[in-house]
């Protein structure tokens, strides 16, 4: 059985005042039956980890460097994120791929570093609108998976997030059939590459305009084990509704 996961990605949002949202979230879900993860900006990570210690809320990073340490001004290593209290790191988000030109090989190297540090890598894949309209979605996802996912992946250290780029922050969501098609495809690819045992144990998240109002139906789709949530993770009241929906699947 795969444990469900509600993951929040705060992106470049939040200063000290936002930490109170974590208190509210932990108070609303004292012992959640699903995993709950918030990935705040790096500046809040350590305080967020201290604040949520002993609660059902874990914290993670949004990116890292592939090297453990060294002359890389402005970067943060997986070891450092772990030291700050992270249990997971989002990698290869489309905003990183777009803003920083991250390629599949970069994502794979970072994922190796995250796994080496003993953390979970949440590897994001997803097609653009153009690619979907050209019926290239599965090819694109397959290519991103082969290029970005390390060989050492297991059900413990890998989580895959399917995030159609055109659904992120837009309020647009694929149909449930479209989500199911991609998630079934990702599952089949993982089983083929890693064998049934590992392939079936990796958790698959859907991300892109998930809200309390659409979460329940998305969580009903086959091979959807949770969500990676941007905008609706910023306020405890919204994210809480998504956790509730996941708990009642
Ligand atoms: P959104 O972002 O929920 O605001 O669409 C999702 C994501 O980018 O992870």
XYZ file of C-alpha atoms and ligand atoms in Angstrom:
258
model
C 0.000 0.000 0.000
C 1.348 3.399 -0.958
C 0.924 6.045 1.719
C -0.879 9.081 0.327
C 0.962 12.403 0.244
C -0.282 15.978 0.245
C 2.715 18.150 -0.683
C 2.698 21.949 -0.745
C 5.104 24.032 -2.793
C 5.233 27.607 -1.556
C 7.556 28.625 -4.412
C 9.045 32.112 -3.868
C 6.357 33.113 -1.402
C 6.476 33.733 2.313
C 8.457 35.570 4.950
C 8.474 34.998 8.721
C 4.779 35.817 9.061
C 3.867 32.833 6.881
C 5.190 30.410 9.507
C 1.935 30.807 11.435
C 0.218 28.933 8.582
C 2.248 25.887 9.603
C 1.005 26.165 13.185
C -2.559 26.347 11.896
C -2.038 23.365 9.612
C -0.459 21.237 12.342
C -3.263 22.175 14.732
C -5.960 21.197 12.222
C -4.289 17.864 11.453
C -2.702 16.631 14.687
C -2.306 13.054 13.432
C -3.022 12.918 9.712
C -3.600 9.529 8.102
C -1.676 10.763 5.051
C 1.801 12.281 4.743
C 1.761 16.079 4.783
C 4.745 18.013 3.420
C 5.317 21.736 2.999
C 8.202 23.035 0.892
C 8.733 26.658 1.937
C 11.390 28.952 0.476
C 14.923 28.054 1.669
C 15.019 31.079 3.980
C 12.172 29.628 6.069
C 13.143 25.976 5.930
C 15.011 25.672 9.203
C 12.473 27.650 11.183
C 9.656 25.719 9.510
C 11.311 22.435 10.521
C 11.664 23.570 14.137
C 8.133 24.841 14.202
C 6.636 21.592 12.895
C 8.826 19.218 14.896
C 6.697 16.563 16.557
C 3.664 17.369 14.380
C 2.258 15.534 11.356
C 3.733 18.157 9.027
C 7.138 17.540 7.398
C 9.131 20.112 5.451
C 11.151 19.949 2.249
C 13.211 21.966 -0.208
C 12.267 23.208 -3.674
C 15.597 22.568 -5.417
C 19.229 21.813 -4.602
C 22.689 21.656 -6.163
C 24.020 18.309 -7.324
C 27.282 18.619 -5.351
C 27.452 18.108 -1.565
C 29.496 21.311 -1.042
C 31.929 23.570 -2.872
C 32.421 26.780 -4.807
C 28.851 27.330 -6.026
C 27.831 30.796 -4.935
C 24.168 31.114 -4.107
C 23.435 27.389 -4.237
C 22.283 24.991 -1.549
C 23.184 21.299 -1.317
C 20.930 18.391 -0.412
C 23.071 17.882 2.706
C 22.347 21.467 3.764
C 18.629 21.038 3.219
C 18.739 17.865 5.279
C 20.669 19.673 8.000
C 17.983 22.386 7.988
C 15.306 19.737 8.578
C 14.124 18.750 5.088
C 12.900 15.217 4.450
C 12.261 15.722 0.718
C 13.264 17.978 -2.161
C 11.208 18.965 -5.215
C 13.328 18.643 -8.357
C 12.861 19.532 -12.007
C 9.800 21.696 -11.447
C 8.816 23.261 -14.770
C 9.592 26.704 -13.326
C 13.172 25.542 -12.657
C 13.352 23.963 -16.100
C 12.116 27.243 -17.636
C 13.745 29.898 -15.418
C 17.098 28.148 -15.057
C 17.310 26.014 -18.174
C 17.434 22.805 -16.155
C 17.759 19.747 -18.350
C 16.850 16.166 -17.536
C 20.523 15.352 -16.822
C 20.684 18.186 -14.269
C 17.566 16.906 -12.560
C 18.968 13.381 -12.466
C 22.249 14.587 -10.915
C 20.342 16.546 -8.277
C 18.093 13.565 -7.594
C 21.161 11.379 -7.066
C 22.452 13.926 -4.551
C 19.108 14.003 -2.752
C 18.973 10.210 -2.549
C 22.612 10.068 -1.428
C 21.693 12.439 1.407
C 18.914 10.063 2.456
C 16.089 12.364 1.375
C 13.153 11.805 -0.949
C 13.298 13.273 -4.453
C 9.999 14.570 -5.818
C 10.748 14.619 -9.541
C 8.391 16.722 -11.653
C 7.445 15.904 -15.225
C 4.855 17.489 -17.484
C 4.024 18.628 -20.979
C 3.381 22.101 -22.384
C 0.062 22.959 -24.019
C 1.719 22.839 -27.426
C 3.024 19.351 -26.749
C -0.376 18.163 -25.556
C -2.106 19.618 -28.593
C 0.401 17.859 -30.836
C -0.459 14.573 -29.026
C 3.097 14.289 -27.727
C 2.272 14.136 -24.031
C 3.282 10.540 -23.329
C 6.482 10.807 -25.386
C 7.489 13.919 -23.472
C 6.721 12.369 -20.090
C 8.536 9.170 -21.037
C 11.619 11.125 -22.108
C 11.631 13.217 -18.947
C 11.320 10.078 -16.848
C 14.179 8.246 -18.577
C 16.397 11.326 -18.384
C 15.584 12.588 -14.887
C 14.995 9.529 -12.719
C 18.133 7.894 -11.301
C 18.771 4.144 -11.504
C 19.021 3.923 -7.720
C 15.380 4.935 -7.255
C 13.134 3.011 -4.868
C 9.659 3.438 -3.444
C 11.260 5.108 -0.420
C 13.430 7.699 -2.134
C 11.431 8.572 -5.270
C 8.123 10.341 -5.762
C 7.019 11.404 -9.252
C 4.803 14.458 -9.728
C 2.876 14.828 -12.991
C 2.407 18.538 -13.542
C 1.097 19.638 -16.938
C 2.762 23.030 -17.418
C -0.438 24.579 -18.768
C -2.318 23.608 -15.589
C 0.113 25.234 -13.150
C -1.321 28.381 -11.604
C -3.878 28.743 -14.383
C -7.019 27.233 -12.878
C -7.084 24.821 -15.827
C -7.046 21.133 -15.010
C -6.852 18.151 -17.387
C -9.884 15.902 -17.514
C -9.867 12.991 -15.087
C -9.328 10.647 -18.039
C -6.300 12.652 -19.134
C -4.826 12.549 -15.629
C -5.509 8.815 -15.396
C -3.912 8.131 -18.766
C -0.664 9.839 -17.774
C -0.556 8.330 -14.276
C -1.157 4.821 -15.618
C 1.572 5.432 -18.187
C 4.031 6.619 -15.509
C 3.228 3.568 -13.367
C 3.754 1.192 -16.286
C 7.076 2.825 -17.182
C 8.292 2.575 -13.588
C 7.304 -1.093 -13.404
C 9.063 -1.815 -16.671
C 12.267 -0.078 -15.618
C 12.482 -0.990 -11.943
C 10.393 -4.152 -11.762
C 6.894 -4.561 -10.376
C 7.812 -4.328 -6.704
C 9.615 -1.001 -6.890
C 7.463 0.323 -9.731
C 4.298 -0.197 -7.727
C 5.681 1.352 -4.560
C 6.656 4.751 -5.989
C 4.086 7.411 -5.159
C 2.652 9.476 -8.017
C 1.343 12.970 -7.359
C -0.789 15.118 -9.616
C 0.002 18.861 -9.614
C -1.573 21.846 -11.369
C -4.433 23.961 -10.001
C -5.432 21.480 -7.292
C -7.895 23.111 -4.888
C -10.181 21.935 -2.101
C -13.052 22.013 -4.626
C -11.491 19.650 -7.191
C -9.205 17.549 -4.981
C -11.627 14.716 -4.183
C -12.351 13.868 -7.813
C -8.654 14.013 -8.747
C -7.785 11.740 -5.817
C -10.298 9.226 -7.137
C -8.279 8.716 -10.334
C -6.237 5.509 -10.639
C -2.578 5.793 -9.654
C -3.020 9.255 -8.118
C -1.442 8.958 -4.659
C -1.733 12.603 -3.706
C -1.007 16.090 -4.964
C 1.723 18.667 -5.339
C -0.024 21.934 -4.618
C 1.192 25.473 -5.279
C -1.210 28.355 -4.685
C -3.648 26.423 -2.507
C -0.860 25.363 -0.117
C -0.104 28.909 1.023
C -3.076 29.156 3.363
C -3.677 26.458 5.951
C -7.432 26.739 5.411
C -7.129 25.808 1.725
C -4.480 23.129 2.112
C -6.423 21.606 4.951
C -9.363 21.000 2.620
C -7.047 19.134 0.262
C -5.689 17.012 3.133
C -9.263 16.232 4.182
C -10.085 15.114 0.633
C -7.010 12.877 0.505
C -7.791 11.363 3.893
C -11.255 10.403 2.751
C -10.261 8.627 -0.479
P -0.538 25.419 -8.569
O 1.010 24.992 -8.686
O -1.173 24.482 -7.575
O -0.486 26.832 -8.083
O -1.130 25.277 -9.925
C 1.371 23.632 -8.685
C 2.860 23.496 -8.742
O 3.513 24.255 -9.467
O 3.448 22.626 -8.062
